[in-house]
Tab-separated table of C-alpha atoms in Angstrom:
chain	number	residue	atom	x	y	z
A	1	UNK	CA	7.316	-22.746	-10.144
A	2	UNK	CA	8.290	-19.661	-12.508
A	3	UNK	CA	9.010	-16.569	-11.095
A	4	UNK	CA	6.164	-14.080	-9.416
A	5	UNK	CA	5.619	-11.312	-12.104
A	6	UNK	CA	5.859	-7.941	-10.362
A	7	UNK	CA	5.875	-4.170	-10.639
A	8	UNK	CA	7.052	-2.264	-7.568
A	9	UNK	CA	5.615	0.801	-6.769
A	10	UNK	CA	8.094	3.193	-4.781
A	11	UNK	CA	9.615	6.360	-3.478
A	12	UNK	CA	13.321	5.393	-2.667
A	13	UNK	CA	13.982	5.867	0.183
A	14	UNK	CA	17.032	3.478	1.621
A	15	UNK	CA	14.655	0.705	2.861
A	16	UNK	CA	13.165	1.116	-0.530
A	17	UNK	CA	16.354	0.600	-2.068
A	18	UNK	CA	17.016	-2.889	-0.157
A	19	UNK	CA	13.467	-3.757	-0.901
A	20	UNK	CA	14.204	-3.298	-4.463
A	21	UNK	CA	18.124	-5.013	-4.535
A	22	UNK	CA	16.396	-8.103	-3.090
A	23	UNK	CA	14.329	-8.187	-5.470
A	24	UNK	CA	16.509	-7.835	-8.419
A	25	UNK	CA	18.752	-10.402	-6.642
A	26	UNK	CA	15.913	-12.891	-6.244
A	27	UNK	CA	15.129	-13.728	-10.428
A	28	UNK	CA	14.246	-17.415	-9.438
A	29	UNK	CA	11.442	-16.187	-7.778
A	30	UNK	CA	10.810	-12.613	-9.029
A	31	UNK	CA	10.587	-11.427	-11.969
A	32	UNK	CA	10.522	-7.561	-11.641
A	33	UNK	CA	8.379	-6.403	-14.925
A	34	UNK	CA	9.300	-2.950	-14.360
A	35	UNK	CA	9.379	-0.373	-11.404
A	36	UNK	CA	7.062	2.696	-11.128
A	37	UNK	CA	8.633	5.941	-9.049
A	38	UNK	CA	5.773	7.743	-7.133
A	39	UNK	CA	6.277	11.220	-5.240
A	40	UNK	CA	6.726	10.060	-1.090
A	41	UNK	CA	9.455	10.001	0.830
A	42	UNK	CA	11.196	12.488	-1.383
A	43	UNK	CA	9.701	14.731	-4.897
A	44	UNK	CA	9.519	12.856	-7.794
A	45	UNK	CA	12.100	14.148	-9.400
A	46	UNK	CA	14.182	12.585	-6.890
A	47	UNK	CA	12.307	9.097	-6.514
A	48	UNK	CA	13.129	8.518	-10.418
A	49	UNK	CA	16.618	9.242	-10.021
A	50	UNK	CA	17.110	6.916	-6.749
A	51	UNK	CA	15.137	3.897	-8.618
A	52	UNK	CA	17.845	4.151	-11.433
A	53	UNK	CA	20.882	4.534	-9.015
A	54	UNK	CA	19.783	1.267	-6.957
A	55	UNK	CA	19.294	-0.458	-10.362
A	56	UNK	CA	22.892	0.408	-11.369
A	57	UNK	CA	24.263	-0.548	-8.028
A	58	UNK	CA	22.549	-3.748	-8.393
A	59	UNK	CA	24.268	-4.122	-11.966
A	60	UNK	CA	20.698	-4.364	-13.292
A	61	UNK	CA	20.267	-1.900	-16.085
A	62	UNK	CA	17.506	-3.536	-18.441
A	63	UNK	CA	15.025	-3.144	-16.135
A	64	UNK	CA	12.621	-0.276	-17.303
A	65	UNK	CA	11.527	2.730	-14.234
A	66	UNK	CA	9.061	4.719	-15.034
A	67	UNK	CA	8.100	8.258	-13.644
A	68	UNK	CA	4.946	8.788	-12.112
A	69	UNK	CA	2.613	10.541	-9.936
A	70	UNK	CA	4.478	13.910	-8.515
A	71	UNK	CA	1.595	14.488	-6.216
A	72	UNK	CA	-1.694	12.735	-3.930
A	73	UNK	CA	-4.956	12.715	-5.367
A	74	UNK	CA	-6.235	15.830	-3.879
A	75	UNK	CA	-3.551	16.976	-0.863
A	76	UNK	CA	-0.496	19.064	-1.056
A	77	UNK	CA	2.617	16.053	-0.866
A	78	UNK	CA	4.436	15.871	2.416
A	79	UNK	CA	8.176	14.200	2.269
A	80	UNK	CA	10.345	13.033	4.877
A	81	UNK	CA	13.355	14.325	4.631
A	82	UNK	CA	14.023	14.277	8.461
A	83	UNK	CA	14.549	10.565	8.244
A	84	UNK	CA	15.927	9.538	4.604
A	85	UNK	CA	18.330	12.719	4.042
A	86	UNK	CA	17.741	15.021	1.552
A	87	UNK	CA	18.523	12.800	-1.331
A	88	UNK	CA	16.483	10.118	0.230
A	89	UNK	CA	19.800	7.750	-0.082
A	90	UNK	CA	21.937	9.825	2.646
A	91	UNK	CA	24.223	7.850	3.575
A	92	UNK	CA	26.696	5.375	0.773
A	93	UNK	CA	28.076	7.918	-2.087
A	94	UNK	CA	26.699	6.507	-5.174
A	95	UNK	CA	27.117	7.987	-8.625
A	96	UNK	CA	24.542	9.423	-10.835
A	97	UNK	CA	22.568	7.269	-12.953
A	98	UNK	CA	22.972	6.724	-16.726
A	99	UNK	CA	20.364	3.861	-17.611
A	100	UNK	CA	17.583	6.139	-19.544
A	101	UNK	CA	13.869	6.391	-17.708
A	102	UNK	CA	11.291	4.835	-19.748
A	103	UNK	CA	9.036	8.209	-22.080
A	104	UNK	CA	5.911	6.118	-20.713
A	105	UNK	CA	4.244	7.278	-17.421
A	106	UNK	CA	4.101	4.923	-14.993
A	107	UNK	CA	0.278	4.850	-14.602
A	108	UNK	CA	-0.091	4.213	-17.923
A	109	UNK	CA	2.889	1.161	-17.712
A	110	UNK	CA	0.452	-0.637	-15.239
A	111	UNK	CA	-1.997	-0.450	-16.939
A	112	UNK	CA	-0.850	-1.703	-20.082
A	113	UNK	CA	1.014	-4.388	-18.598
A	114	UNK	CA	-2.254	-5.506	-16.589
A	115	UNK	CA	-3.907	-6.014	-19.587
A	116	UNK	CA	-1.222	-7.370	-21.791
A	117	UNK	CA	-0.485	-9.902	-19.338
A	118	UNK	CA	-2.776	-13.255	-18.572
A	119	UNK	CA	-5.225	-12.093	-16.182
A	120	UNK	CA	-4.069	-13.105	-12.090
A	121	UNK	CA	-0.365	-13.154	-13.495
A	122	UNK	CA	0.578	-9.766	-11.779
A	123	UNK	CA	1.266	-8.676	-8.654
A	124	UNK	CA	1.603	-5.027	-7.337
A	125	UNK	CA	3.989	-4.224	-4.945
A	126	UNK	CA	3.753	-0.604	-3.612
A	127	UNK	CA	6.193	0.241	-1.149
A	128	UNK	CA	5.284	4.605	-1.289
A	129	UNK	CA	2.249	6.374	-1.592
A	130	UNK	CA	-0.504	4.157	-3.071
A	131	UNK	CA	-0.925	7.038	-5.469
A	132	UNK	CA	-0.173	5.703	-8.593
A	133	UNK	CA	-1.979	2.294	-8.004
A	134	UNK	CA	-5.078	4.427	-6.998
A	135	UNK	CA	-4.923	6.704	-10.161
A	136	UNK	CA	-4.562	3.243	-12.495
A	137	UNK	CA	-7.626	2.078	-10.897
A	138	UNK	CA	-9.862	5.165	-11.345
A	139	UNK	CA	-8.608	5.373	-15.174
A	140	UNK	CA	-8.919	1.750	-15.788
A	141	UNK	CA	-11.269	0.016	-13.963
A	142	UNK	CA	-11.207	-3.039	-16.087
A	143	UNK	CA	-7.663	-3.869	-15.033
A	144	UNK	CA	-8.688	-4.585	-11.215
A	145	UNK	CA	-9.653	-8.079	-11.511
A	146	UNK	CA	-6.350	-8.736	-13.209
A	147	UNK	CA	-4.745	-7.923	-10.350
A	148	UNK	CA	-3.038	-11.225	-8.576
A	149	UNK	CA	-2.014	-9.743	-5.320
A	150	UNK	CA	-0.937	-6.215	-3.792
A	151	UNK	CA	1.559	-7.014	-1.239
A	152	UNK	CA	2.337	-3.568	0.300
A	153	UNK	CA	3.776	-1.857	2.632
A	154	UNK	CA	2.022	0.969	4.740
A	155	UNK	CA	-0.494	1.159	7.800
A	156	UNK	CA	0.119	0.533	11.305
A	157	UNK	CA	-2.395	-0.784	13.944
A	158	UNK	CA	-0.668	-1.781	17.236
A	159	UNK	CA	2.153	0.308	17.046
A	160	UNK	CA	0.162	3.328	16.291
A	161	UNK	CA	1.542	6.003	13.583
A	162	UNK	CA	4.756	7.043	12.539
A	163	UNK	CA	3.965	10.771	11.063
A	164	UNK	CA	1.357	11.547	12.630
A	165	UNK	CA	-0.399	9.817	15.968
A	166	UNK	CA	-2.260	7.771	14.358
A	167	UNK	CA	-1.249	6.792	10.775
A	168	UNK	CA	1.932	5.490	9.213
A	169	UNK	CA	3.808	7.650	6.521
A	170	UNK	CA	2.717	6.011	3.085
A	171	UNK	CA	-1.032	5.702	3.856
A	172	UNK	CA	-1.184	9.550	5.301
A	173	UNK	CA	0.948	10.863	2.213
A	174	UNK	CA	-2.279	9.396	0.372
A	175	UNK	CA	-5.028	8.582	1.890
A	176	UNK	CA	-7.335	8.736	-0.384
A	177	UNK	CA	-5.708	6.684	-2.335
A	178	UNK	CA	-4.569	4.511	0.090
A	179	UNK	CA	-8.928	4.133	0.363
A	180	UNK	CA	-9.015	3.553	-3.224
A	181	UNK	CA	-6.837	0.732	-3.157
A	182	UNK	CA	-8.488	-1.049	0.104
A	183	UNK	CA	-11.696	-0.689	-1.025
A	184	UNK	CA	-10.876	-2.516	-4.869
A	185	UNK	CA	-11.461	-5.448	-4.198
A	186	UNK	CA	-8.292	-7.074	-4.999
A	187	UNK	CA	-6.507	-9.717	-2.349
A	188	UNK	CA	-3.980	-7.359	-0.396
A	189	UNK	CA	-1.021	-8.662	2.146
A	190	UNK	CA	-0.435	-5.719	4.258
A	191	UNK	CA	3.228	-5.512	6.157
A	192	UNK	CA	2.526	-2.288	8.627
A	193	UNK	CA	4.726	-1.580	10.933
A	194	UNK	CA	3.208	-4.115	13.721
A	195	UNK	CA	5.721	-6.104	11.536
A	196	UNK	CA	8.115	-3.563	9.749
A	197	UNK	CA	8.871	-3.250	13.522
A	198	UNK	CA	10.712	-5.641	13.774
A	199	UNK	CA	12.664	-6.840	11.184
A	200	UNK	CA	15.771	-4.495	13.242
A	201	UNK	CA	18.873	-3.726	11.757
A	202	UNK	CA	21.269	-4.433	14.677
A	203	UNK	CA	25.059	-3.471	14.722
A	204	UNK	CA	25.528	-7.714	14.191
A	205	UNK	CA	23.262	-7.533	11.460
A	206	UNK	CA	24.705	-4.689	9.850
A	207	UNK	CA	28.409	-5.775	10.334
A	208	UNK	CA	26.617	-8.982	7.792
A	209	UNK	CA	25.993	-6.758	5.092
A	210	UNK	CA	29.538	-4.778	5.419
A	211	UNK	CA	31.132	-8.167	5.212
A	212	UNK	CA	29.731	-8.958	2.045
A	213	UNK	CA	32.547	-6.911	1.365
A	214	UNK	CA	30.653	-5.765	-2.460
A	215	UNK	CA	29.524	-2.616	-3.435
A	216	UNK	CA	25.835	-3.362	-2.547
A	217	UNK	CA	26.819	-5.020	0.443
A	218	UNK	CA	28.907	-1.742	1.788
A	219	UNK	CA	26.033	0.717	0.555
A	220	UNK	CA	23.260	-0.523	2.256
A	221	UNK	CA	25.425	-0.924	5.206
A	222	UNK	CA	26.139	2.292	5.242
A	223	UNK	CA	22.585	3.103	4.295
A	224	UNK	CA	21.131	1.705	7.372
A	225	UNK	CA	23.759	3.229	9.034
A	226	UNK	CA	22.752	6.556	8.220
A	227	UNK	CA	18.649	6.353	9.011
A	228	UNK	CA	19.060	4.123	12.177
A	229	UNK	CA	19.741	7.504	13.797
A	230	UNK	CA	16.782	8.651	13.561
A	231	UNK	CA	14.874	5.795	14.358
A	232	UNK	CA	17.089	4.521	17.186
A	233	UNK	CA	16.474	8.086	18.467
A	234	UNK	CA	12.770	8.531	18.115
A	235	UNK	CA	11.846	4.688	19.094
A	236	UNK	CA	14.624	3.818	21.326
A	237	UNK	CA	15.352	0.407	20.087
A	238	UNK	CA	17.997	-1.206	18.750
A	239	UNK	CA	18.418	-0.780	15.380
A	240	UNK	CA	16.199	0.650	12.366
A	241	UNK	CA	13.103	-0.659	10.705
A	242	UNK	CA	13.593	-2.167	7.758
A	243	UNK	CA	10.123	-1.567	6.520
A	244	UNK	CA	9.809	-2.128	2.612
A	245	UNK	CA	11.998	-5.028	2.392
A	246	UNK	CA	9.364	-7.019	4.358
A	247	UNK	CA	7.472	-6.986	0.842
A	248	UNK	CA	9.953	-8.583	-1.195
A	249	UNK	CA	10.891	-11.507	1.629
A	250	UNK	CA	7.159	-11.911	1.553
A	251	UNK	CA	7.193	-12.748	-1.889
A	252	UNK	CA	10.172	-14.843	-1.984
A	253	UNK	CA	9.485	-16.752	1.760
A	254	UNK	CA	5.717	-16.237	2.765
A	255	UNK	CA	6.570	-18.683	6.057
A	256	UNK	CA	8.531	-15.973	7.619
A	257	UNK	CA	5.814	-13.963	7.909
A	258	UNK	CA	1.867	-14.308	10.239
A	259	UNK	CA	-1.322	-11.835	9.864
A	260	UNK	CA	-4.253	-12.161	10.127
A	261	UNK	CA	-7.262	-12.236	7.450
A	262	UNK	CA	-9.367	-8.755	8.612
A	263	UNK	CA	-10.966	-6.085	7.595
A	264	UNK	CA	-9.105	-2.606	6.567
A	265	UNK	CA	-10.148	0.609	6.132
A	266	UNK	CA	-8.739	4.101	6.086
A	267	UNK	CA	-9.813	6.972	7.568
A	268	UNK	CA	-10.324	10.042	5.307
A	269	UNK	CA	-12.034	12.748	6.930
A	270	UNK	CA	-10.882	13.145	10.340
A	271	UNK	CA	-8.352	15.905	11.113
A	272	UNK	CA	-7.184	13.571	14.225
A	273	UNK	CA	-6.738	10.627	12.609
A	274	UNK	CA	-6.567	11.204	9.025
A	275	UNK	CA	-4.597	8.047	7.088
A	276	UNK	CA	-5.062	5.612	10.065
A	277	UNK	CA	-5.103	1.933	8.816
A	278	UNK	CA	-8.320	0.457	11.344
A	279	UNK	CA	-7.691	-2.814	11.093
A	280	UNK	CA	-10.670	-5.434	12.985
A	281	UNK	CA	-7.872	-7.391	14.383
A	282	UNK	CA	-10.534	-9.258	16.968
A	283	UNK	CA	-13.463	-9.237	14.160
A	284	UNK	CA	-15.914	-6.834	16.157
A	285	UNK	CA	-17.950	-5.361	13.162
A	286	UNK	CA	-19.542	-7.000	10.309
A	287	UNK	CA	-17.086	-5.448	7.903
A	288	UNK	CA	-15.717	-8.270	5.552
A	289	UNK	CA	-12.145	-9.006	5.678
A	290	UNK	CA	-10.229	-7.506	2.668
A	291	UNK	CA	-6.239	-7.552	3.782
A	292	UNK	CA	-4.166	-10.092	5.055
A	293	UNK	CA	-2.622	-8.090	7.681
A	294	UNK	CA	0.815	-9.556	8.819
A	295	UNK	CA	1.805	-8.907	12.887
A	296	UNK	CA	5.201	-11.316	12.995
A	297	UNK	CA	8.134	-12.160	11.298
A	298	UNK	CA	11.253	-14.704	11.793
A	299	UNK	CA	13.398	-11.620	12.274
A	300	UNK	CA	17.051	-13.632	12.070
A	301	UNK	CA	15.206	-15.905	9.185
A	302	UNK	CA	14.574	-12.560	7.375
A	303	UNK	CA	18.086	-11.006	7.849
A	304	UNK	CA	19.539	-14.580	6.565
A	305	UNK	CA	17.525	-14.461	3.387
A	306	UNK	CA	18.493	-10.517	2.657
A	307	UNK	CA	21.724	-10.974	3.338
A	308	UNK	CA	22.323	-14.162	1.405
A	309	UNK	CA	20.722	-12.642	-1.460
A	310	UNK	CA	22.719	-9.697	-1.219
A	311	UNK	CA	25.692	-11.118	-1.582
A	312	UNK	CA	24.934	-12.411	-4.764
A	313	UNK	CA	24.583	-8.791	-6.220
């Protein structure tokens, strides 16, 4: 089979950033079209700049990143700081960028390349803020049906919120958008963090991607390194969540991964639960289902795919 065409969507982040190297170290089975920054886990400005520095780690410096959205539909952005650093790659000391960011903005990039592409030959793979997918949408209408897939990552059912209560971080940055993009229509794979969960970065599986002994091997290392404290802190597990990269393994080895076919939808209006992902996990309402949602992985089948691919970087 030729490789999956994608665009990823994302706010880098360092789980964004493995997300991303796997990718660009996976060209039998991806073929990464271009990547679109969004405003999330840090401003924009910074996003742009991160999506660049991962490409140059990767040695990957044709591929075209494009700046987009700065801000959610209609809310004031909240970042997260407190667990990526204030860079949003705390952590490995990597050098500014020099690969040139694309004039175009990313909304318009999808939508172009939606509709210069073969219809169903796309897939979108947001791993921020669904911001700019939702903005594409409501300017284009005519390029939803192109759509293959939207493998994402965001939401959270069983395991409850991560920013708030109730919602995970990339859904409640956006929620409206986040509504948008569960309510087009197209066929979505959701990895929330029922799943994110646990794909753990323990010390063993760490001291694997030190002993790759390459640059990209020793940043994300030393990425992990750094945001494990929080979440070893806050959840008392293990390791960290390696949330985003759970996209790209999806794409690359869908038989690590089990969901469920259900319906999805986002609350908007609530002050208590505003950007929770309600997922019909036992099909109680009528509601069609409109997301695969994914619950497990093969957590040492995952780490042995990331890390193999890695190394190749």
């Amino acid at each position: 089979m030729s490789p999956r065409k994608i665009i990823i969507d994302t706010d880098p982040g360092q789980d964004d950033a493995v997300a991303i190297l796997l990718a660009l170290a996976s060209p039998e089975d991806i073929d990464v079209l271009g990547i679109t920054a969004v405003a999330g886990n840090v401003p924009l400005p910074l996003t742009q700049k991160n999506a660049r520095i991962v490409c140059e780690l990767a040695g990957k410096t044709d591929v075209k990143i494009f700046s987009g959205c700065d801000a959610p539909l209609s809310r004031k952005l909240v970042t997260a700081e407190h667990v990526h650093g204030k860079t949003g790659l705390d952590g490995p000391t990597l050098p500014d960028p020099t690969m040139p960011l694309q004039d175009q903005h990313a909304v318009d990039f999808i939508i172009d390349t939606l509709r210069a592409e073969d219809s169903g030959a796309v897939t979108l793979c947001p791993l921020g803020p669904l911001t700019n997918l939702a903005t594409a949408f409501n300017k284009a209408p005519d390029i939803i049906e192109r759509v293959q897939e939207i493998v994402l990552m965001g939401g959270a059912y069983f395991e409850v919120g991560n920013i708030t209560p109730a919602a995970e971080f990339n859904i409640y940055v956006d929620p409206e958008a986040a509504d948008v993009v569960f309510k087009s229509g197209v066929p979505i794979v959701v990895m929330p963090l029922d799943v994110t969960h646990k794909a753990l970065v323990t010390k063993p599986r760490n001291d694997a991607f030190r002993a790759i002994g390459t640059d990209v091997g020793i940043a994300v290392a030393e990425m992990t390194d750094f945001f494990e404290r929080f979440d070893k802190e806050k959840y008392g597990s293990a390791g960290a969540p390696l949330h985003d990269p759970c996209v790209t393994a999806y794409l690359i080895a869908p038989d690590l991964f089990k969901g469920r076919h259900v319906n999805v939808k986002v609350e908007i209006q609530s002050d208590l639960t505003l950007g929770m992902t309600v997922a019909d996990w036992w099909g109680v309402t009528d509601r069609a289902p409109n997301a695969l949602f994914i619950g497990d992985l093969d957590a040492d089948g995952f780490f042995s795919l990331l890390t193999e691919r890695l190394a190749r970087l």
